[in-house]
Amino acid sequence: MANRRQFLSAVPALFVALVAPHASAQRRERTDIVVNVAPPPPRRERIPRPRRGYVWAQGYWRWDGRRYVWVPGNWVQARRGYHWTAPRWEERDGRHRFSGGRWERD
């Protein structure tokens, strides 16, 4: 009986651990990434035909802790009164800092 109670009390925490990171990743990529290696040049992407109510979020290079991995572009639902700012890498003093994509007020 005690094992069942422990299991049931752990289920909500497990749910949060699995779902919360996914939900936050859809909103915004981490911004506290700083590396010494410059990212490769952006890839050319074929942008699909416009979709009403959506904006195109261009692809970008993501640092996975050891190397850069390409994240392809995708459509994100438009937000009235906001515009999408694409993720980007900025070089400062020989180090490369990532700024995640985000919505900014018009």
mmCIF file of N, CA and C in Angstrom:
data_model
loop_
_atom_site.group_PDB
_atom_site.id
_atom_site.type_symbol
_atom_site.label_atom_id
_atom_site.label_comp_id
_atom_site.label_asym_id
_atom_site.label_seq_id
_atom_site.Cartn_x
_atom_site.Cartn_y
_atom_site.Cartn_z
ATOM 1 N N MET A 1 0.815 -1.188 0.000
ATOM 2 C CA MET A 1 0.000 0.000 0.000
ATOM 3 C C MET A 1 0.868 1.264 0.000
ATOM 4 N N ALA A 2 1.961 1.251 0.782
ATOM 5 C CA ALA A 2 2.846 2.417 0.837
ATOM 6 C C ALA A 2 3.505 2.656 -0.512
ATOM 7 N N ASN A 3 3.869 1.591 -1.215
ATOM 8 C CA ASN A 3 4.484 1.746 -2.538
ATOM 9 C C ASN A 3 3.512 2.389 -3.514
ATOM 10 N N ARG A 4 2.266 1.996 -3.450
ATOM 11 C CA ARG A 4 1.261 2.569 -4.344
ATOM 12 C C ARG A 4 1.084 4.060 -4.047
ATOM 13 N N ARG A 5 1.052 4.428 -2.784
ATOM 14 C CA ARG A 5 0.914 5.829 -2.400
ATOM 15 C C ARG A 5 2.114 6.642 -2.887
ATOM 16 N N GLN A 6 3.317 6.085 -2.751
ATOM 17 C CA GLN A 6 4.515 6.773 -3.221
ATOM 18 C C GLN A 6 4.477 6.962 -4.736
ATOM 19 N N PHE A 7 4.042 5.910 -5.425
ATOM 20 C CA PHE A 7 3.948 5.991 -6.881
ATOM 21 C C PHE A 7 2.957 7.071 -7.306
ATOM 22 N N LEU A 8 1.767 7.068 -6.695
ATOM 23 C CA LEU A 8 0.743 8.036 -7.067
ATOM 24 C C LEU A 8 1.165 9.470 -6.726
ATOM 25 N N SER A 9 1.927 9.641 -5.668
ATOM 26 C CA SER A 9 2.385 10.990 -5.340
ATOM 27 C C SER A 9 3.485 11.450 -6.301
ATOM 28 N N ALA A 10 4.178 10.534 -6.948
ATOM 29 C CA ALA A 10 5.248 10.894 -7.878
ATOM 30 C C ALA A 10 4.728 11.196 -9.285
ATOM 31 N N VAL A 11 3.517 10.751 -9.620
ATOM 32 C CA VAL A 11 2.976 10.930 -10.965
ATOM 33 C C VAL A 11 2.887 12.408 -11.368
ATOM 34 N N PRO A 12 2.342 13.310 -10.529
ATOM 35 C CA PRO A 12 2.295 14.725 -10.960
ATOM 36 C C PRO A 12 3.683 15.312 -11.225
ATOM 37 N N ALA A 13 4.660 14.983 -10.414
ATOM 38 C CA ALA A 13 6.014 15.496 -10.624
ATOM 39 C C ALA A 13 6.589 14.971 -11.933
ATOM 40 N N LEU A 14 6.343 13.717 -12.235
ATOM 41 C CA LEU A 14 6.813 13.132 -13.489
ATOM 42 C C LEU A 14 6.165 13.825 -14.676
ATOM 43 N N PHE A 15 4.868 14.088 -14.573
ATOM 44 C CA PHE A 15 4.155 14.777 -15.641
ATOM 45 C C PHE A 15 4.771 16.150 -15.894
ATOM 46 N N VAL A 16 5.013 16.913 -14.840
ATOM 47 C CA VAL A 16 5.610 18.242 -14.978
ATOM 48 C C VAL A 16 7.004 18.142 -15.584
ATOM 49 N N ALA A 17 7.786 17.158 -15.148
ATOM 50 C CA ALA A 17 9.148 17.003 -15.661
ATOM 51 C C ALA A 17 9.158 16.696 -17.156
ATOM 52 N N LEU A 18 8.153 15.968 -17.629
ATOM 53 C CA LEU A 18 8.121 15.598 -19.042
ATOM 54 C C LEU A 18 7.471 16.650 -19.919
ATOM 55 N N VAL A 19 6.440 17.330 -19.431
ATOM 56 C CA VAL A 19 5.676 18.252 -20.258
ATOM 57 C C VAL A 19 6.207 19.674 -20.198
ATOM 58 N N ALA A 20 6.618 20.160 -19.050
ATOM 59 C CA ALA A 20 7.042 21.559 -18.902
ATOM 60 C C ALA A 20 8.209 21.932 -19.811
ATOM 61 N N PRO A 21 9.276 21.122 -19.919
ATOM 62 C CA PRO A 21 10.362 21.517 -20.821
ATOM 63 C C PRO A 21 9.915 21.632 -22.272
ATOM 64 N N HIS A 22 9.016 20.749 -22.701
ATOM 65 C CA HIS A 22 8.535 20.790 -24.080
ATOM 66 C C HIS A 22 7.738 22.067 -24.334
ATOM 67 N N ALA A 23 6.881 22.433 -23.404
ATOM 68 C CA ALA A 23 6.052 23.627 -23.569
ATOM 69 C C ALA A 23 6.918 24.881 -23.623
ATOM 70 N N SER A 24 7.920 24.983 -22.769
ATOM 71 C CA SER A 24 8.752 26.184 -22.773
ATOM 72 C C SER A 24 9.631 26.247 -24.015
ATOM 73 N N ALA A 25 10.041 25.103 -24.546
ATOM 74 C CA ALA A 25 10.878 25.089 -25.742
ATOM 75 C C ALA A 25 10.110 25.622 -26.943
ATOM 76 N N GLN A 26 8.798 25.415 -26.969
ATOM 77 C CA GLN A 26 8.010 25.915 -28.081
ATOM 78 C C GLN A 26 7.927 27.438 -28.057
ATOM 79 N N ARG A 27 7.966 28.025 -26.878
ATOM 80 C CA ARG A 27 7.857 29.466 -26.759
ATOM 81 C C ARG A 27 9.169 30.161 -27.053
ATOM 82 N N ARG A 28 10.257 29.583 -26.582
ATOM 83 C CA ARG A 28 11.519 30.303 -26.653
ATOM 84 C C ARG A 28 12.693 29.368 -26.428
ATOM 85 N N GLU A 29 13.734 29.548 -27.187
ATOM 86 C CA GLU A 29 14.964 28.770 -27.024
ATOM 87 C C GLU A 29 15.797 29.409 -25.922
ATOM 88 N N ARG A 30 16.619 28.611 -25.243
ATOM 89 C CA ARG A 30 17.495 29.142 -24.186
ATOM 90 C C ARG A 30 18.344 30.297 -24.704
ATOM 91 N N THR A 31 18.634 31.243 -23.824
ATOM 92 C CA THR A 31 19.436 32.392 -24.230
ATOM 93 C C THR A 31 20.752 32.495 -23.478
ATOM 94 N N ASP A 32 21.029 31.600 -22.562
ATOM 95 C CA ASP A 32 22.249 31.694 -21.758
ATOM 96 C C ASP A 32 23.366 30.811 -22.287
ATOM 97 N N ILE A 33 23.414 30.610 -23.592
ATOM 98 C CA ILE A 33 24.427 29.756 -24.205
ATOM 99 C C ILE A 33 25.559 30.626 -24.743
ATOM 100 N N VAL A 34 26.769 30.358 -24.302
ATOM 101 C CA VAL A 34 27.953 31.074 -24.777
ATOM 102 C C VAL A 34 29.013 30.027 -25.100
ATOM 103 N N VAL A 35 29.543 30.065 -26.324
ATOM 104 C CA VAL A 35 30.554 29.092 -26.745
ATOM 105 C C VAL A 35 31.714 29.817 -27.427
ATOM 106 N N ASN A 36 32.837 29.131 -27.524
ATOM 107 C CA ASN A 36 34.027 29.695 -28.169
ATOM 108 C C ASN A 36 34.080 29.414 -29.663
ATOM 109 N N VAL A 37 33.235 28.534 -30.161
ATOM 110 C CA VAL A 37 33.253 28.113 -31.560
ATOM 111 C C VAL A 37 32.157 28.845 -32.328
ATOM 112 N N ALA A 38 32.525 29.484 -33.436
ATOM 113 C CA ALA A 38 31.545 30.205 -34.250
ATOM 114 C C ALA A 38 30.581 29.227 -34.918
ATOM 115 N N PRO A 39 29.315 29.611 -35.049
ATOM 116 C CA PRO A 39 28.362 28.740 -35.755
ATOM 117 C C PRO A 39 28.642 28.755 -37.250
ATOM 118 N N PRO A 40 28.255 27.696 -37.950
ATOM 119 C CA PRO A 40 28.379 27.695 -39.414
ATOM 120 C C PRO A 40 27.460 28.766 -40.008
ATOM 121 N N PRO A 41 27.651 29.096 -41.278
ATOM 122 C CA PRO A 41 26.729 30.048 -41.913
ATOM 123 C C PRO A 41 25.311 29.473 -41.930
ATOM 124 N N PRO A 42 24.298 30.338 -41.884
ATOM 125 C CA PRO A 42 22.918 29.828 -41.938
ATOM 126 C C PRO A 42 22.678 29.042 -43.219
ATOM 127 N N ARG A 43 21.848 28.046 -43.132
ATOM 128 C CA ARG A 43 21.481 27.269 -44.321
ATOM 129 C C ARG A 43 20.401 28.009 -45.083
ATOM 130 N N ARG A 44 20.389 27.786 -46.384
ATOM 131 C CA ARG A 44 19.298 28.324 -47.198
ATOM 132 C C ARG A 44 18.119 27.377 -47.064
ATOM 133 N N GLU A 45 16.981 27.954 -46.762
ATOM 134 C CA GLU A 45 15.779 27.141 -46.621
ATOM 135 C C GLU A 45 14.754 27.576 -47.659
ATOM 136 N N ARG A 46 14.023 26.611 -48.138
ATOM 137 C CA ARG A 46 12.899 26.924 -49.015
ATOM 138 C C ARG A 46 11.726 27.260 -48.110
ATOM 139 N N ILE A 47 11.277 28.501 -48.193
ATOM 140 C CA ILE A 47 10.165 28.925 -47.351
ATOM 141 C C ILE A 47 8.865 28.528 -48.039
ATOM 142 N N PRO A 48 8.040 27.766 -47.351
ATOM 143 C CA PRO A 48 6.759 27.367 -47.951
ATOM 144 C C PRO A 48 5.864 28.573 -48.214
ATOM 145 N N ARG A 49 4.820 28.349 -48.976
ATOM 146 C CA ARG A 49 3.860 29.417 -49.264
ATOM 147 C C ARG A 49 3.305 29.965 -47.955
ATOM 148 N N PRO A 50 3.005 31.273 -47.922
ATOM 149 C CA PRO A 50 2.487 31.885 -46.696
ATOM 150 C C PRO A 50 1.220 31.185 -46.200
ATOM 151 N N ARG A 51 1.094 31.158 -44.889
ATOM 152 C CA ARG A 51 -0.096 30.589 -44.240
ATOM 153 C C ARG A 51 -0.786 31.697 -43.475
ATOM 154 N N ARG A 52 -2.040 31.861 -43.713
ATOM 155 C CA ARG A 52 -2.799 32.916 -43.031
ATOM 156 C C ARG A 52 -2.780 32.691 -41.515
ATOM 157 N N GLY A 53 -2.433 33.751 -40.786
ATOM 158 C CA GLY A 53 -2.406 33.676 -39.331
ATOM 159 C C GLY A 53 -1.113 33.125 -38.758
ATOM 160 N N TYR A 54 -0.099 32.922 -39.619
ATOM 161 C CA TYR A 54 1.190 32.386 -39.166
ATOM 162 C C TYR A 54 2.327 33.222 -39.718
ATOM 163 N N VAL A 55 3.468 33.183 -39.034
ATOM 164 C CA VAL A 55 4.691 33.811 -39.544
ATOM 165 C C VAL A 55 5.773 32.743 -39.615
ATOM 166 N N TRP A 56 6.684 32.912 -40.547
ATOM 167 C CA TRP A 56 7.768 31.958 -40.730
ATOM 168 C C TRP A 56 8.893 32.257 -39.743
ATOM 169 N N ALA A 57 9.257 31.275 -38.934
ATOM 170 C CA ALA A 57 10.404 31.378 -38.026
ATOM 171 C C ALA A 57 11.548 30.636 -38.706
ATOM 172 N N GLN A 58 12.526 31.380 -39.190
ATOM 173 C CA GLN A 58 13.617 30.777 -39.956
ATOM 174 C C GLN A 58 14.429 29.811 -39.096
ATOM 175 N N GLY A 59 15.098 28.880 -39.760
ATOM 176 C CA GLY A 59 15.934 27.917 -39.064
ATOM 177 C C GLY A 59 17.180 28.571 -38.479
ATOM 178 N N TYR A 60 17.834 27.859 -37.586
ATOM 179 C CA TYR A 60 19.030 28.404 -36.923
ATOM 180 C C TYR A 60 19.898 27.252 -36.418
ATOM 181 N N TRP A 61 21.134 27.567 -36.078
ATOM 182 C CA TRP A 61 22.057 26.597 -35.504
ATOM 183 C C TRP A 61 21.901 26.591 -33.983
ATOM 184 N N ARG A 62 21.681 25.421 -33.411
ATOM 185 C CA ARG A 62 21.562 25.242 -31.965
ATOM 186 C C ARG A 62 22.806 24.518 -31.466
ATOM 187 N N TRP A 63 23.352 24.950 -30.340
ATOM 188 C CA TRP A 63 24.507 24.291 -29.727
ATOM 189 C C TRP A 63 23.987 23.189 -28.821
ATOM 190 N N ASP A 64 24.434 21.946 -29.030
ATOM 191 C CA ASP A 64 23.934 20.833 -28.206
ATOM 192 C C ASP A 64 24.897 20.448 -27.082
ATOM 193 N N GLY A 65 25.905 21.275 -26.837
ATOM 194 C CA GLY A 65 26.884 20.986 -25.798
ATOM 195 C C GLY A 65 28.208 20.517 -26.355
ATOM 196 N N ARG A 66 28.205 20.013 -27.610
ATOM 197 C CA ARG A 66 29.429 19.537 -28.254
ATOM 198 C C ARG A 66 29.601 20.069 -29.665
ATOM 199 N N ARG A 67 28.465 20.347 -30.312
ATOM 200 C CA ARG A 67 28.527 20.775 -31.710
ATOM 201 C C ARG A 67 27.241 21.525 -32.058
ATOM 202 N N TYR A 68 27.241 22.131 -33.238
ATOM 203 C CA TYR A 68 26.050 22.816 -33.720
ATOM 204 C C TYR A 68 25.144 21.829 -34.450
ATOM 205 N N VAL A 69 23.852 21.990 -34.243
ATOM 206 C CA VAL A 69 22.844 21.160 -34.893
ATOM 207 C C VAL A 69 21.831 22.103 -35.532
ATOM 208 N N TRP A 70 21.492 21.843 -36.795
ATOM 209 C CA TRP A 70 20.546 22.712 -37.494
ATOM 210 C C TRP A 70 19.125 22.434 -37.030
ATOM 211 N N VAL A 71 18.402 23.496 -36.692
ATOM 212 C CA VAL A 71 16.977 23.419 -36.349
ATOM 213 C C VAL A 71 16.236 24.039 -37.527
ATOM 214 N N PRO A 72 15.452 23.254 -38.268
ATOM 215 C CA PRO A 72 14.780 23.799 -39.447
ATOM 216 C C PRO A 72 13.710 24.822 -39.071
ATOM 217 N N GLY A 73 13.445 25.729 -40.014
ATOM 218 C CA GLY A 73 12.407 26.727 -39.815
ATOM 219 C C GLY A 73 11.030 26.083 -39.737
ATOM 220 N N ASN A 74 10.086 26.850 -39.197
ATOM 221 C CA ASN A 74 8.717 26.358 -39.078
ATOM 222 C C ASN A 74 7.759 27.536 -38.955
ATOM 223 N N TRP A 75 6.485 27.249 -39.135
ATOM 224 C CA TRP A 75 5.464 28.268 -38.982
ATOM 225 C C TRP A 75 5.093 28.379 -37.513
ATOM 226 N N VAL A 76 4.957 29.621 -37.028
ATOM 227 C CA VAL A 76 4.467 29.852 -35.669
ATOM 228 C C VAL A 76 3.229 30.733 -35.775
ATOM 229 N N GLN A 77 2.279 30.470 -34.905
ATOM 230 C CA GLN A 77 1.032 31.225 -34.958
ATOM 231 C C GLN A 77 1.290 32.691 -34.628
ATOM 232 N N ALA A 78 0.780 33.575 -35.480
ATOM 233 C CA ALA A 78 0.978 35.011 -35.300
ATOM 234 C C ALA A 78 0.296 35.492 -34.029
ATOM 235 N N ARG A 79 0.871 36.550 -33.455
ATOM 236 C CA ARG A 79 0.282 37.175 -32.267
ATOM 237 C C ARG A 79 0.002 38.635 -32.599
ATOM 238 N N ARG A 80 -1.225 39.024 -32.479
ATOM 239 C CA ARG A 80 -1.614 40.405 -32.784
ATOM 240 C C ARG A 80 -0.857 41.380 -31.874
ATOM 241 N N GLY A 81 -0.275 42.427 -32.479
ATOM 242 C CA GLY A 81 0.447 43.429 -31.724
ATOM 243 C C GLY A 81 1.902 43.068 -31.450
ATOM 244 N N TYR A 82 2.370 41.926 -32.014
ATOM 245 C CA TYR A 82 3.744 41.472 -31.814
ATOM 246 C C TYR A 82 4.372 41.120 -33.153
ATOM 247 N N HIS A 83 5.694 41.112 -33.193
ATOM 248 C CA HIS A 83 6.409 40.588 -34.360
ATOM 249 C C HIS A 83 7.451 39.585 -33.857
ATOM 250 N N TRP A 84 7.784 38.626 -34.696
ATOM 251 C CA TRP A 84 8.724 37.561 -34.349
ATOM 252 C C TRP A 84 10.153 38.022 -34.601
ATOM 253 N N THR A 85 11.004 37.881 -33.597
ATOM 254 C CA THR A 85 12.431 38.158 -33.737
ATOM 255 C C THR A 85 13.147 36.813 -33.773
ATOM 256 N N ALA A 86 13.840 36.550 -34.861
ATOM 257 C CA ALA A 86 14.476 35.242 -35.069
ATOM 258 C C ALA A 86 15.638 35.020 -34.095
ATOM 259 N N PRO A 87 15.924 33.758 -33.765
ATOM 260 C CA PRO A 87 17.100 33.452 -32.948
ATOM 261 C C PRO A 87 18.364 33.868 -33.692
ATOM 262 N N ARG A 88 19.398 34.226 -32.949
ATOM 263 C CA ARG A 88 20.647 34.630 -33.610
ATOM 264 C C ARG A 88 21.836 34.422 -32.679
ATOM 265 N N TRP A 89 22.992 34.321 -33.296
ATOM 266 C CA TRP A 89 24.267 34.242 -32.575
ATOM 267 C C TRP A 89 24.974 35.570 -32.726
ATOM 268 N N GLU A 90 25.525 36.096 -31.632
ATOM 269 C CA GLU A 90 26.280 37.346 -31.654
ATOM 270 C C GLU A 90 27.676 37.077 -31.116
ATOM 271 N N GLU A 91 28.691 37.614 -31.811
ATOM 272 C CA GLU A 91 30.083 37.431 -31.378
ATOM 273 C C GLU A 91 30.511 38.641 -30.558
ATOM 274 N N ARG A 92 31.090 38.359 -29.385
ATOM 275 C CA ARG A 92 31.646 39.400 -28.521
ATOM 276 C C ARG A 92 32.922 38.887 -27.897
ATOM 277 N N ASP A 93 34.007 39.582 -28.148
ATOM 278 C CA ASP A 93 35.298 39.230 -27.548
ATOM 279 C C ASP A 93 35.692 37.775 -27.813
ATOM 280 N N GLY A 94 35.447 37.304 -29.036
ATOM 281 C CA GLY A 94 35.837 35.951 -29.414
ATOM 282 C C GLY A 94 34.906 34.854 -28.913
ATOM 283 N N ARG A 95 33.839 35.227 -28.247
ATOM 284 C CA ARG A 95 32.862 34.235 -27.753
ATOM 285 C C ARG A 95 31.543 34.483 -28.461
ATOM 286 N N HIS A 96 30.754 33.431 -28.606
ATOM 287 C CA HIS A 96 29.498 33.507 -29.357
ATOM 288 C C HIS A 96 28.337 33.259 -28.407
ATOM 289 N N ARG A 97 27.436 34.244 -28.340
ATOM 290 C CA ARG A 97 26.297 34.203 -27.425
ATOM 291 C C ARG A 97 25.009 34.040 -28.228
ATOM 292 N N PHE A 98 24.164 33.131 -27.770
ATOM 293 C CA PHE A 98 22.896 32.843 -28.447
ATOM 294 C C PHE A 98 21.781 33.671 -27.844
ATOM 295 N N SER A 99 20.975 34.291 -28.726
ATOM 296 C CA SER A 99 19.752 34.982 -28.331
ATOM 297 C C SER A 99 18.598 34.220 -28.957
ATOM 298 N N GLY A 100 17.733 33.661 -28.149
ATOM 299 C CA GLY A 100 16.633 32.852 -28.647
ATOM 300 C C GLY A 100 15.571 33.679 -29.357
ATOM 301 N N GLY A 101 14.814 33.040 -30.229
ATOM 302 C CA GLY A 101 13.711 33.704 -30.904
ATOM 303 C C GLY A 101 12.642 34.092 -29.895
ATOM 304 N N ARG A 102 11.968 35.197 -30.174
ATOM 305 C CA ARG A 102 10.952 35.656 -29.223
ATOM 306 C C ARG A 102 9.987 36.620 -29.903
ATOM 307 N N TRP A 103 8.861 36.801 -29.259
ATOM 308 C CA TRP A 103 7.878 37.780 -29.704
ATOM 309 C C TRP A 103 8.189 39.111 -29.041
ATOM 310 N N GLU A 104 8.147 40.189 -29.830
ATOM 311 C CA GLU A 104 8.361 41.534 -29.300
ATOM 312 C C GLU A 104 7.182 42.398 -29.707
ATOM 313 N N ARG A 105 6.810 43.299 -28.823
ATOM 314 C CA ARG A 105 5.697 44.201 -29.128
ATOM 315 C C ARG A 105 6.029 45.089 -30.315
ATOM 316 N N ASP A 106 5.005 45.354 -31.142
ATOM 317 C CA ASP A 106 5.168 46.265 -32.300
ATOM 318 C C ASP A 106 5.363 47.683 -31.827
#
